[in-house]
C-alpha cells in the first residue's frame, strides 16, 4: 500500500489532488463547501469551521500518516472532497469519506463518483478493506455503499445519533462491473429496498 501526497491521481475522468498541494483558492473552495448547510447536516461535527482552523487542519495533514484528503475533479471541474482516515497499513484498510460540492447534489454523479474513488483506493493505492459509518436514515449513501459491496456490521450511537457501521472488502467491490452502473443500481434498489 503506497499513498503519495505529492502525486495527482487520475482514474478515468477523475483527478484527485491531495490537500497538501492545494492552492489558496482551492483551500477556500473546500472550506466553503464544508461549511455549507447541505454538507454540514451529514457530518458528525456540524459546527461552522473558521477559515483559520481549516487552514491549520490542511497544514497538519502533511505530518500525518493515518489520514489523507483530496479535492477531486471530474473533467477538470472541482466537484467534491474525498478522504481516508484511520489508515492501517498492516491490514490495508481505512475509513473513506466523501462529499460532493453542494452544487452537485442530485446531479446523478454519485454512482460514477463512488465507483472511481473505490477503484482509486482498491486498485491504485492497494487497500483491501474500507470501513465506515453512515448516518442512520441517509438512504442514498446506504444504498450506494451496499451496491458497491459494503456489508452491514452493526448499528452504533455517537453523540445521541444512530449510525450504521459497514465495511467493503476489495473482493466484493471487484465483483461489480463498471458498465451501465445506473441500470445496475436501479435494479439493485428494486431488489433490495431499505426499511429504516
mmCIF file of C-alpha atoms in Angstrom:
data_model
loop_
_atom_site.group_PDB
_atom_site.id
_atom_site.type_symbol
_atom_site.label_atom_id
_atom_site.label_comp_id
_atom_site.label_asym_id
_atom_site.label_seq_id
_atom_site.Cartn_x
_atom_site.Cartn_y
_atom_site.Cartn_z
ATOM 1 C CA UNK A 1 0.000 0.000 0.000
ATOM 2 C CA UNK A 2 1.508 3.315 -1.090
ATOM 3 C CA UNK A 3 -0.099 6.747 -0.762
ATOM 4 C CA UNK A 4 1.850 9.658 -2.249
ATOM 5 C CA UNK A 5 0.608 13.088 -1.092
ATOM 6 C CA UNK A 6 2.527 14.761 -3.892
ATOM 7 C CA UNK A 7 1.001 12.697 -6.663
ATOM 8 C CA UNK A 8 -2.102 13.797 -8.528
ATOM 9 C CA UNK A 9 -4.001 10.585 -9.196
ATOM 10 C CA UNK A 10 -6.035 10.093 -12.365
ATOM 11 C CA UNK A 11 -8.756 7.431 -12.725
ATOM 12 C CA UNK A 12 -10.762 7.781 -15.934
ATOM 13 C CA UNK A 13 -12.254 11.336 -15.948
ATOM 14 C CA UNK A 14 -11.481 11.877 -12.243
ATOM 15 C CA UNK A 15 -8.443 13.674 -10.855
ATOM 16 C CA UNK A 16 -7.543 13.545 -7.149
ATOM 17 C CA UNK A 17 -5.360 16.349 -5.775
ATOM 18 C CA UNK A 18 -4.141 15.958 -2.192
ATOM 19 C CA UNK A 19 -4.994 18.776 0.219
ATOM 20 C CA UNK A 20 -1.311 19.421 0.990
ATOM 21 C CA UNK A 21 -0.832 20.553 -2.638
ATOM 22 C CA UNK A 22 -3.920 22.761 -2.957
ATOM 23 C CA UNK A 23 -3.732 26.408 -3.933
ATOM 24 C CA UNK A 24 -5.225 29.006 -1.574
ATOM 25 C CA UNK A 25 -8.183 29.293 -3.945
ATOM 26 C CA UNK A 26 -8.788 25.537 -3.728
ATOM 27 C CA UNK A 27 -8.447 25.572 0.080
ATOM 28 C CA UNK A 28 -11.099 28.323 0.251
ATOM 29 C CA UNK A 29 -13.396 26.375 -2.064
ATOM 30 C CA UNK A 30 -13.198 23.250 0.126
ATOM 31 C CA UNK A 31 -13.805 25.378 3.255
ATOM 32 C CA UNK A 32 -16.889 26.993 1.705
ATOM 33 C CA UNK A 33 -18.296 23.609 0.711
ATOM 34 C CA UNK A 34 -17.651 22.064 4.150
ATOM 35 C CA UNK A 35 -19.470 24.932 5.875
ATOM 36 C CA UNK A 36 -22.470 24.804 3.534
ATOM 37 C CA UNK A 37 -25.591 23.727 5.445
ATOM 38 C CA UNK A 38 -26.348 20.957 2.938
ATOM 39 C CA UNK A 39 -22.936 19.405 3.673
ATOM 40 C CA UNK A 40 -22.733 20.064 7.432
ATOM 41 C CA UNK A 41 -26.026 18.293 8.148
ATOM 42 C CA UNK A 42 -24.412 14.921 7.309
ATOM 43 C CA UNK A 43 -21.239 15.489 9.344
ATOM 44 C CA UNK A 44 -20.541 14.309 12.872
ATOM 45 C CA UNK A 45 -19.308 17.850 13.628
ATOM 46 C CA UNK A 46 -21.988 20.230 12.438
ATOM 47 C CA UNK A 47 -20.299 23.443 13.589
ATOM 48 C CA UNK A 48 -19.159 26.080 11.113
ATOM 49 C CA UNK A 49 -15.391 25.825 10.855
ATOM 50 C CA UNK A 50 -13.428 29.125 10.914
ATOM 51 C CA UNK A 51 -11.104 29.573 7.932
ATOM 52 C CA UNK A 52 -8.017 29.752 10.155
ATOM 53 C CA UNK A 53 -8.884 26.375 11.729
ATOM 54 C CA UNK A 54 -9.433 24.893 8.274
ATOM 55 C CA UNK A 55 -6.005 26.111 7.099
ATOM 56 C CA UNK A 56 -4.352 24.667 10.222
ATOM 57 C CA UNK A 57 -6.040 21.326 9.565
ATOM 58 C CA UNK A 58 -4.797 21.296 5.954
ATOM 59 C CA UNK A 59 -1.231 22.199 7.004
ATOM 60 C CA UNK A 60 -1.162 19.475 9.677
ATOM 61 C CA UNK A 61 -2.152 16.768 7.197
ATOM 62 C CA UNK A 62 1.420 16.693 5.870
ATOM 63 C CA UNK A 63 2.563 15.361 9.283
ATOM 64 C CA UNK A 64 0.031 12.541 9.458
ATOM 65 C CA UNK A 65 0.211 9.001 8.098
ATOM 66 C CA UNK A 66 -3.279 7.977 9.180
ATOM 67 C CA UNK A 67 -5.337 10.491 7.192
ATOM 68 C CA UNK A 68 -5.361 11.725 3.591
ATOM 69 C CA UNK A 69 -7.702 14.192 1.898
ATOM 70 C CA UNK A 70 -8.160 15.046 -1.763
ATOM 71 C CA UNK A 71 -10.092 17.628 -3.725
ATOM 72 C CA UNK A 72 -11.386 15.741 -6.701
ATOM 73 C CA UNK A 73 -12.239 16.930 -10.160
ATOM 74 C CA UNK A 74 -14.268 15.467 -12.984
ATOM 75 C CA UNK A 75 -13.207 16.723 -16.401
ATOM 76 C CA UNK A 76 -11.120 19.437 -14.678
ATOM 77 C CA UNK A 77 -14.115 20.786 -12.707
ATOM 78 C CA UNK A 78 -13.860 20.560 -8.895
ATOM 79 C CA UNK A 79 -16.807 18.514 -7.663
ATOM 80 C CA UNK A 80 -16.021 17.099 -4.226
ATOM 81 C CA UNK A 81 -13.790 16.035 -1.376
ATOM 82 C CA UNK A 82 -12.516 12.520 -0.735
ATOM 83 C CA UNK A 83 -10.740 11.322 2.387
ATOM 84 C CA UNK A 84 -9.442 8.215 4.032
ATOM 85 C CA UNK A 85 -8.749 8.202 7.762
ATOM 86 C CA UNK A 86 -7.729 5.620 10.351
ATOM 87 C CA UNK A 87 -5.383 4.155 7.747
ATOM 88 C CA UNK A 88 -3.987 0.815 8.901
ATOM 89 C CA UNK A 89 -1.038 -0.153 6.690
ATOM 90 C CA UNK A 90 -0.645 -3.604 8.246
ATOM 91 C CA UNK A 91 -4.241 -4.643 7.500
ATOM 92 C CA UNK A 92 -4.505 -2.498 4.357
ATOM 93 C CA UNK A 93 -7.704 -0.804 5.466
ATOM 94 C CA UNK A 94 -9.078 2.616 6.182
ATOM 95 C CA UNK A 95 -12.243 4.646 6.584
ATOM 96 C CA UNK A 96 -13.192 6.641 3.482
ATOM 97 C CA UNK A 97 -15.385 9.677 3.436
ATOM 98 C CA UNK A 98 -16.568 11.993 0.740
ATOM 99 C CA UNK A 99 -18.949 14.745 -0.079
ATOM 100 C CA UNK A 100 -19.907 16.306 -3.332
ATOM 101 C CA UNK A 101 -19.970 20.041 -3.801
ATOM 102 C CA UNK A 102 -23.349 21.343 -2.593
ATOM 103 C CA UNK A 103 -23.908 22.404 -6.190
ATOM 104 C CA UNK A 104 -23.590 18.801 -7.378
ATOM 105 C CA UNK A 105 -26.364 17.466 -5.132
ATOM 106 C CA UNK A 106 -28.847 15.318 -7.016
ATOM 107 C CA UNK A 107 -26.718 15.563 -10.158
ATOM 108 C CA UNK A 108 -26.727 11.788 -10.631
ATOM 109 C CA UNK A 109 -22.942 11.638 -10.490
ATOM 110 C CA UNK A 110 -22.786 9.846 -7.130
ATOM 111 C CA UNK A 111 -22.776 6.325 -8.557
ATOM 112 C CA UNK A 112 -19.963 7.005 -11.007
ATOM 113 C CA UNK A 113 -18.009 9.005 -8.413
ATOM 114 C CA UNK A 114 -18.191 6.185 -5.852
ATOM 115 C CA UNK A 115 -17.123 3.614 -8.413
ATOM 116 C CA UNK A 116 -13.992 5.546 -9.366
ATOM 117 C CA UNK A 117 -12.994 6.536 -5.845
ATOM 118 C CA UNK A 118 -13.220 2.887 -4.800
ATOM 119 C CA UNK A 119 -11.077 1.958 -7.818
ATOM 120 C CA UNK A 120 -8.550 4.538 -6.585
ATOM 121 C CA UNK A 121 -8.420 3.017 -3.113
ATOM 122 C CA UNK A 122 -8.505 -0.649 -4.130
ATOM 123 C CA UNK A 123 -6.665 -0.735 -7.458
ATOM 124 C CA UNK A 124 -4.293 2.239 -7.310
ATOM 125 C CA UNK A 125 -3.479 2.610 -3.598
ATOM 126 C CA UNK A 126 -3.719 -1.053 -2.572
ATOM 127 C CA UNK A 127 -6.382 -1.071 0.149
ATOM 128 C CA UNK A 128 -8.060 -4.432 0.836
ATOM 129 C CA UNK A 129 -10.918 -3.204 3.041
ATOM 130 C CA UNK A 130 -12.810 0.054 3.507
ATOM 131 C CA UNK A 131 -14.942 0.613 6.572
ATOM 132 C CA UNK A 132 -17.091 3.407 7.848
ATOM 133 C CA UNK A 133 -20.200 4.783 9.461
ATOM 134 C CA UNK A 134 -23.273 6.155 7.723
ATOM 135 C CA UNK A 135 -25.842 8.328 9.419
ATOM 136 C CA UNK A 136 -28.974 6.283 10.091
ATOM 137 C CA UNK A 137 -31.578 7.365 7.556
ATOM 138 C CA UNK A 138 -29.133 8.506 4.852
ATOM 139 C CA UNK A 139 -30.755 6.131 2.379
ATOM 140 C CA UNK A 140 -28.790 7.285 -0.683
ATOM 141 C CA UNK A 141 -25.384 6.730 0.924
ATOM 142 C CA UNK A 142 -26.522 3.436 2.461
ATOM 143 C CA UNK A 143 -27.824 2.012 -0.817
ATOM 144 C CA UNK A 144 -24.768 3.168 -2.773
ATOM 145 C CA UNK A 145 -22.490 1.543 -0.222
ATOM 146 C CA UNK A 146 -24.394 -1.748 -0.343
ATOM 147 C CA UNK A 147 -24.454 -1.654 -4.136
ATOM 148 C CA UNK A 148 -20.656 -1.392 -4.184
ATOM 149 C CA UNK A 149 -20.244 -4.419 -1.940
ATOM 150 C CA UNK A 150 -20.497 -2.995 1.570
ATOM 151 C CA UNK A 151 -21.577 -5.336 4.321
ATOM 152 C CA UNK A 152 -23.528 -4.000 7.312
ATOM 153 C CA UNK A 153 -21.782 -4.778 10.603
ATOM 154 C CA UNK A 154 -23.862 -3.136 13.320
ATOM 155 C CA UNK A 155 -25.798 -0.068 14.468
ATOM 156 C CA UNK A 156 -23.899 2.277 16.791
ATOM 157 C CA UNK A 157 -24.638 5.565 18.525
ATOM 158 C CA UNK A 158 -22.362 8.619 18.524
ATOM 159 C CA UNK A 159 -23.420 11.751 20.418
ATOM 160 C CA UNK A 160 -27.017 10.561 20.531
ATOM 161 C CA UNK A 161 -27.264 9.852 16.793
ATOM 162 C CA UNK A 162 -27.554 6.426 15.212
ATOM 163 C CA UNK A 163 -25.034 5.266 12.616
ATOM 164 C CA UNK A 164 -24.653 2.095 10.559
ATOM 165 C CA UNK A 165 -21.157 0.583 10.666
ATOM 166 C CA UNK A 166 -20.250 -1.090 7.352
ATOM 167 C CA UNK A 167 -17.193 -2.483 5.592
ATOM 168 C CA UNK A 168 -16.397 -3.099 1.917
ATOM 169 C CA UNK A 169 -13.855 -5.798 1.065
ATOM 170 C CA UNK A 170 -11.980 -5.268 -2.209
ATOM 171 C CA UNK A 171 -13.123 -8.732 -3.300
ATOM 172 C CA UNK A 172 -16.802 -7.711 -3.037
ATOM 173 C CA UNK A 173 -16.253 -4.445 -4.919
ATOM 174 C CA UNK A 174 -14.423 -6.230 -7.735
ATOM 175 C CA UNK A 175 -17.476 -8.425 -8.406
ATOM 176 C CA UNK A 176 -19.224 -5.365 -9.828
ATOM 177 C CA UNK A 177 -18.928 -4.497 -13.494
ATOM 178 C CA UNK A 178 -18.268 -0.833 -14.256
ATOM 179 C CA UNK A 179 -20.680 -0.958 -17.216
ATOM 180 C CA UNK A 180 -24.144 0.619 -17.028
ATOM 181 C CA UNK A 181 -23.804 1.447 -13.341
ATOM 182 C CA UNK A 182 -27.070 3.373 -13.173
ATOM 183 C CA UNK A 183 -29.055 0.484 -14.650
ATOM 184 C CA UNK A 184 -27.394 -1.938 -12.246
ATOM 185 C CA UNK A 185 -28.089 0.373 -9.298
ATOM 186 C CA UNK A 186 -31.785 0.797 -10.163
ATOM 187 C CA UNK A 187 -32.154 -2.972 -10.386
ATOM 188 C CA UNK A 188 -30.295 -3.396 -7.070
ATOM 189 C CA UNK A 189 -32.603 -0.880 -5.335
ATOM 190 C CA UNK A 190 -35.715 -2.655 -6.592
ATOM 191 C CA UNK A 191 -34.399 -5.990 -5.359
ATOM 192 C CA UNK A 192 -33.069 -4.624 -2.046
ATOM 193 C CA UNK A 193 -35.430 -1.995 -0.584
ATOM 194 C CA UNK A 194 -34.346 -0.217 2.601
ATOM 195 C CA UNK A 195 -36.572 -0.348 5.661
ATOM 196 C CA UNK A 196 -35.341 2.060 8.314
#
